[in-house]
Short mmCIF file of N, CA and C in Angstrom, two decimals:
data_model
loop_
_atom_site.label_atom_id
_atom_site.label_comp_id
_atom_site.label_asym_id
_atom_site.label_seq_id
_atom_site.Cartn_x
_atom_site.Cartn_y
_atom_site.Cartn_z
N MET A 14 0.78 -1.10 0.18
CA MET A 14 -0.12 -0.10 -0.05
C MET A 14 0.78 1.32 0.15
N THR A 15 0.44 2.04 -0.57
CA THR A 15 1.20 3.59 -0.82
C THR A 15 0.92 4.32 0.04
N ASP A 16 1.97 5.16 0.52
CA ASP A 16 1.49 6.33 1.42
C ASP A 16 0.86 7.37 0.91
N ARG A 17 -0.08 7.96 1.32
CA ARG A 17 -1.06 8.88 1.12
C ARG A 17 -0.58 9.87 1.40
N VAL A 18 -0.12 11.10 0.42
CA VAL A 18 0.52 12.20 0.83
C VAL A 18 -0.27 13.29 0.18
N GLN A 19 -0.46 14.43 0.84
CA GLN A 19 -1.57 15.35 0.40
C GLN A 19 -1.31 16.93 0.49
N LEU A 20 -1.43 17.53 -0.48
CA LEU A 20 -1.02 18.88 -0.70
C LEU A 20 -2.02 19.62 -0.92
N ASN A 21 -2.59 20.56 0.07
CA ASN A 21 -3.89 21.56 -0.25
C ASN A 21 -3.37 22.78 -0.68
N LEU A 22 -3.97 23.09 -2.07
CA LEU A 22 -3.71 24.33 -2.81
C LEU A 22 -4.64 25.24 -2.97
N ARG A 23 -4.75 26.26 -2.34
CA ARG A 23 -5.82 27.41 -2.53
C ARG A 23 -5.39 28.39 -3.52
N LEU A 24 -6.59 28.35 -4.32
CA LEU A 24 -6.26 29.26 -5.66
C LEU A 24 -7.05 30.60 -5.14
N ASP A 25 -6.95 31.38 -4.00
CA ASP A 25 -7.87 32.24 -3.88
C ASP A 25 -8.14 33.40 -4.72
N GLY A 26 -9.43 33.69 -5.53
CA GLY A 26 -9.32 34.85 -6.57
C GLY A 26 -8.78 34.31 -7.74
N ARG A 27 -8.50 33.17 -7.98
CA ARG A 27 -7.61 32.51 -9.11
C ARG A 27 -8.83 31.39 -9.86
N ARG A 28 -9.89 31.71 -10.05
CA ARG A 28 -11.15 30.74 -10.50
C ARG A 28 -10.54 30.47 -11.84
N ASP A 29 -10.12 31.55 -12.49
CA ASP A 29 -9.85 31.64 -14.01
C ASP A 29 -9.06 30.50 -14.41
N LEU A 30 -7.51 30.12 -13.17
CA LEU A 30 -6.41 29.39 -13.33
C LEU A 30 -7.04 28.20 -13.23
N LEU A 31 -8.07 27.86 -12.45
CA LEU A 31 -8.46 26.58 -12.23
C LEU A 31 -9.14 25.95 -13.27
N GLU A 32 -10.23 26.65 -13.92
CA GLU A 32 -10.71 26.46 -15.10
C GLU A 32 -9.81 26.27 -16.37
N THR A 33 -8.85 27.09 -16.29
CA THR A 33 -7.66 26.51 -17.46
C THR A 33 -7.05 25.40 -17.20
N ILE A 34 -6.67 25.08 -15.87
CA ILE A 34 -5.95 23.94 -15.51
C ILE A 34 -7.10 22.48 -15.75
N LYS A 35 -8.27 22.80 -15.59
CA LYS A 35 -9.14 21.83 -15.79
C LYS A 35 -9.34 21.35 -17.15
N GLU A 36 -9.60 22.48 -17.94
CA GLU A 36 -9.18 22.28 -19.61
C GLU A 36 -8.14 21.82 -20.12
N VAL A 37 -6.94 22.40 -19.81
CA VAL A 37 -5.64 21.50 -20.16
C VAL A 37 -5.63 20.26 -20.01
N ALA A 38 -5.89 20.12 -18.58
CA ALA A 38 -5.79 18.69 -17.95
C ALA A 38 -6.45 17.65 -18.80
N ALA A 39 -8.04 18.11 -18.93
CA ALA A 39 -8.90 16.99 -19.70
C ALA A 39 -8.53 17.11 -21.42
N ALA A 40 -7.68 18.15 -21.75
CA ALA A 40 -7.22 18.10 -23.12
C ALA A 40 -6.31 16.98 -23.32
N GLU A 41 -5.41 16.64 -22.76
CA GLU A 41 -4.44 16.04 -22.10
C GLU A 41 -4.54 14.52 -21.74
N GLY A 42 -6.05 14.47 -21.43
CA GLY A 42 -6.41 12.93 -20.95
C GLY A 42 -5.91 12.80 -19.50
N LEU A 43 -5.79 13.74 -18.59
CA LEU A 43 -5.43 13.59 -17.55
C LEU A 43 -6.32 14.13 -16.29
N SER A 44 -6.21 13.50 -15.07
CA SER A 44 -7.02 14.18 -14.02
C SER A 44 -6.59 15.47 -13.55
N VAL A 45 -7.43 16.29 -12.93
CA VAL A 45 -6.42 17.72 -12.81
C VAL A 45 -5.48 17.24 -11.43
N ASN A 46 -5.38 16.30 -10.48
CA ASN A 46 -4.56 15.71 -9.82
C ASN A 46 -3.42 15.63 -10.32
N ALA A 47 -3.14 14.51 -11.59
CA ALA A 47 -2.45 14.24 -12.23
C ALA A 47 -1.54 15.13 -12.68
N TRP A 48 -2.52 16.10 -13.60
CA TRP A 48 -1.67 17.08 -14.44
C TRP A 48 -1.11 18.05 -13.42
N VAL A 49 -1.49 18.42 -12.14
CA VAL A 49 -0.79 19.24 -11.26
C VAL A 49 0.51 18.53 -10.80
N ILE A 50 0.49 17.37 -10.59
CA ILE A 50 1.62 16.72 -10.32
C ILE A 50 2.71 16.50 -11.26
N LYS A 51 2.17 16.16 -12.44
CA LYS A 51 2.99 16.42 -13.76
C LYS A 51 3.77 17.77 -13.55
N ALA A 52 3.13 19.02 -13.60
CA ALA A 52 3.52 20.17 -13.75
C ALA A 52 4.46 20.50 -12.50
N LEU A 53 4.36 20.09 -11.44
CA LEU A 53 5.16 20.22 -10.18
C LEU A 53 6.28 19.58 -10.38
N GLU A 54 6.20 18.27 -11.00
CA GLU A 54 7.67 17.22 -11.09
C GLU A 54 8.22 18.25 -12.32
N GLN A 55 7.77 18.46 -13.17
CA GLN A 55 8.59 19.04 -14.55
C GLN A 55 9.32 20.36 -13.79
N ALA A 56 8.62 21.42 -12.87
CA ALA A 56 9.14 22.22 -12.58
C ALA A 56 10.17 22.18 -11.39
N ALA A 57 9.79 21.12 -10.71
CA ALA A 57 11.12 21.04 -9.49
C ALA A 57 12.21 20.25 -10.18
N ASN A 58 12.11 19.44 -11.18
CA ASN A 58 13.21 18.70 -12.07
C ASN A 58 13.89 19.68 -13.10
N SER A 59 13.52 20.94 -13.32
CA SER A 59 14.03 21.79 -14.16
C SER A 59 15.20 22.60 -13.55
N PRO A 60 16.28 22.88 -14.11
CA PRO A 60 17.22 23.41 -13.33
C PRO A 60 17.08 24.96 -13.27
N ALA A 61 17.25 25.37 -12.41
CA ALA A 61 16.96 27.13 -12.01
C ALA A 61 17.93 27.74 -13.00
N PRO A 62 17.61 29.00 -13.36
CA PRO A 62 18.80 29.58 -14.26
C PRO A 62 19.74 30.29 -13.44
N ALA A 63 20.80 29.88 -13.98
CA ALA A 63 22.14 30.26 -12.83
C ALA A 63 21.86 32.16 -12.72
N PRO A 64 22.28 32.38 -11.68
CA PRO A 64 22.18 33.80 -11.42
C PRO A 64 23.34 34.60 -11.89
N ILE A 65 22.61 35.77 -12.27
CA ILE A 65 23.87 36.75 -13.06
C ILE A 65 24.99 37.23 -12.34
N ALA A 66 25.99 36.97 -13.00
CA ALA A 66 27.32 37.39 -11.93
C ALA A 66 27.47 38.86 -11.88
N LYS A 67 27.99 39.23 -10.59
CA LYS A 67 28.15 40.88 -10.37
C LYS A 67 28.92 41.44 -11.51
N SER A 68 29.81 40.60 -12.14
CA SER A 68 30.68 41.51 -13.24
C SER A 68 29.88 41.42 -14.74
N GLU A 69 28.79 40.67 -14.69
CA GLU A 69 27.66 40.68 -16.13
C GLU A 69 26.46 41.34 -15.94
N GLN A 70 26.51 42.24 -14.96
CA GLN A 70 24.91 42.92 -14.79
C GLN A 70 25.57 44.23 -15.24
N ILE A 71 24.60 44.64 -15.90
CA ILE A 71 24.64 46.26 -16.29
C ILE A 71 24.78 47.03 -15.32
N PRO A 72 25.60 48.19 -15.31
CA PRO A 72 25.77 49.00 -14.32
C PRO A 72 24.38 50.20 -14.36
N ALA A 73 24.22 50.46 -13.28
CA ALA A 73 22.83 51.53 -12.99
C ALA A 73 23.18 52.83 -13.94
N ALA A 74 22.21 53.25 -14.39
CA ALA A 74 22.58 54.36 -15.18
C ALA A 74 22.83 55.43 -14.43
N PRO A 75 23.86 56.46 -14.24
CA PRO A 75 23.85 57.64 -13.46
C PRO A 75 22.62 58.50 -13.61
N ALA A 76 22.26 59.38 -12.30
CA ALA A 76 21.09 60.05 -12.21
C ALA A 76 21.06 60.93 -13.18
N ILE A 77 20.20 61.59 -13.64
CA ILE A 77 19.64 62.66 -14.54
C ILE A 77 20.70 64.24 -14.04
N SER A 78 20.49 64.38 -12.68
CA SER A 78 21.67 65.41 -12.23
C SER A 78 23.02 65.27 -12.31
N ASP A 79 23.79 63.88 -12.41
CA ASP A 79 24.96 63.70 -12.98
C ASP A 79 25.16 64.12 -14.43
N ILE A 80 24.30 63.85 -15.25
CA ILE A 80 24.49 64.01 -16.60
C ILE A 80 24.29 65.35 -16.95
N GLU A 81 23.28 66.12 -16.47
CA GLU A 81 22.95 67.19 -17.14
C GLU A 81 24.15 68.24 -17.28
N PRO A 82 25.39 68.18 -16.38
CA PRO A 82 26.59 69.17 -16.58
C PRO A 82 27.54 68.72 -17.54
N VAL A 83 27.18 67.47 -17.80
CA VAL A 83 28.19 66.81 -18.83
C VAL A 83 27.53 67.30 -20.13
N LEU A 84 25.99 67.06 -20.29
CA LEU A 84 25.53 67.59 -21.56
C LEU A 84 25.84 69.05 -21.72
N ASP A 85 25.32 69.89 -20.90
CA ASP A 85 25.41 71.08 -20.90
C ASP A 85 26.95 71.46 -21.42
N THR A 86 27.93 70.92 -21.08
CA THR A 86 29.29 71.24 -21.48
C THR A 86 29.32 71.01 -22.53
N LEU A 87 28.93 69.79 -23.11
CA LEU A 87 29.25 69.17 -24.35
C LEU A 87 28.36 70.11 -25.43
N LEU A 88 27.00 70.42 -25.34
CA LEU A 88 26.32 71.35 -26.10
C LEU A 88 26.84 72.74 -26.32
N ASP A 89 27.42 73.37 -25.25
CA ASP A 89 27.99 74.42 -25.05
C ASP A 89 29.28 74.40 -26.06
N LYS A 90 30.03 73.65 -25.99
CA LYS A 90 31.25 73.52 -26.81
C LYS A 90 30.64 73.23 -28.19
N LYS A 91 29.67 72.39 -28.45
CA LYS A 91 29.14 72.13 -29.94
C LYS A 91 28.70 73.29 -30.56
N LEU A 92 27.77 74.15 -29.90
CA LEU A 92 27.35 75.40 -30.13
C LEU A 92 28.48 76.48 -30.31
N ASP A 93 29.20 76.51 -29.52
CA ASP A 93 30.16 77.49 -29.85
C ASP A 93 30.93 77.12 -31.25
N THR A 94 31.06 75.91 -31.43
CA THR A 94 31.85 75.56 -32.69
C THR A 94 31.01 75.98 -33.97
N LEU A 95 29.61 75.84 -33.83
CA LEU A 95 28.77 75.95 -34.96
C LEU A 95 28.63 77.14 -35.05
N LEU A 96 28.36 77.94 -33.90
CA LEU A 96 28.18 79.30 -34.11
C LEU A 96 29.57 80.15 -34.58
N ALA A 97 30.67 79.80 -34.48
CA ALA A 97 31.91 80.42 -34.77
C ALA A 97 32.00 80.26 -36.41
N ALA A 98 31.62 78.83 -36.56
CA ALA A 98 31.58 78.57 -38.10
C ALA A 98 30.80 79.17 -39.05
N LYS A 99 29.54 79.81 -38.28
CA LYS A 99 28.15 80.36 -39.17
C LYS A 99 28.81 81.85 -39.07
N PHE A 100 29.22 82.32 -38.03
CA PHE A 100 29.76 83.63 -38.10
C PHE A 100 30.68 83.85 -39.11
N ALA A 101 31.78 83.05 -39.28
CA ALA A 101 32.83 83.15 -39.99
C ALA A 101 32.34 82.94 -41.29
N GLY A 102 31.24 82.45 -41.65
CA GLY A 102 30.52 82.17 -43.05
C GLY A 102 29.95 83.74 -43.33
N ILE A 103 29.30 84.31 -42.53
CA ILE A 103 28.80 85.44 -42.67
C ILE A 103 29.61 86.49 -42.89
N GLU A 104 30.47 86.60 -41.81
CA GLU A 104 31.80 87.70 -42.35
C GLU A 104 32.55 87.23 -43.25
N GLU A 105 32.65 86.23 -44.25
CA GLU A 105 33.11 86.11 -45.39
C GLU A 105 32.52 86.63 -46.43
N ARG A 106 31.10 86.50 -46.35
CA ARG A 106 30.24 86.83 -47.24
C ARG A 106 29.96 88.36 -47.42
N LEU A 107 29.99 88.97 -46.03
CA LEU A 107 29.81 90.37 -45.89
C LEU A 107 31.33 91.10 -46.47
N GLY A 108 32.52 90.40 -46.32
CA GLY A 108 33.74 91.01 -46.80
C GLY A 108 33.69 90.97 -48.50
N LYS A 109 33.17 89.96 -49.01
CA LYS A 109 32.95 90.01 -50.55
C LYS A 109 31.92 90.81 -50.84
N LEU A 110 30.88 91.37 -50.16
CA LEU A 110 29.89 92.33 -50.54
C LEU A 110 30.66 93.69 -50.32
N ARG A 111 31.48 94.04 -49.48
CA ARG A 111 32.05 95.16 -49.41
C ARG A 111 33.20 95.38 -50.24
N ALA A 112 33.77 94.39 -50.63
CA ALA A 112 34.76 94.51 -51.75
C ALA A 112 34.23 95.10 -53.17
#
C-alpha cells in the first residue's frame, strides 16, 4: 500500500486559473490531480537559471542630475563651434559684398 501524501492548494481569487487547469488537463487526458503533479515534477526537475554574476550585470545609469552638467558642457562646446563657423561664413560673405 502506498503512502497517501496530500497537498492542499488554495487558488484564492484565481478561479480562472483553476478553469484553465481543468481544460488543459482534460485536453491531455489527465485528471486535474495528475496534471498538477506532472507540472510540479517538471518544475522541480528543471534546473533553475544561473544567477547573473555581478561582473555581467549592467551598471546602473547615472542620475539625471549627474548627466546634466556633462550634456551642458558638450552642447555649449558644440554650439560654440557651430556658431563660430556660421559667423565666419557670414563675415566672409559680408567681406565679399563690401569689396
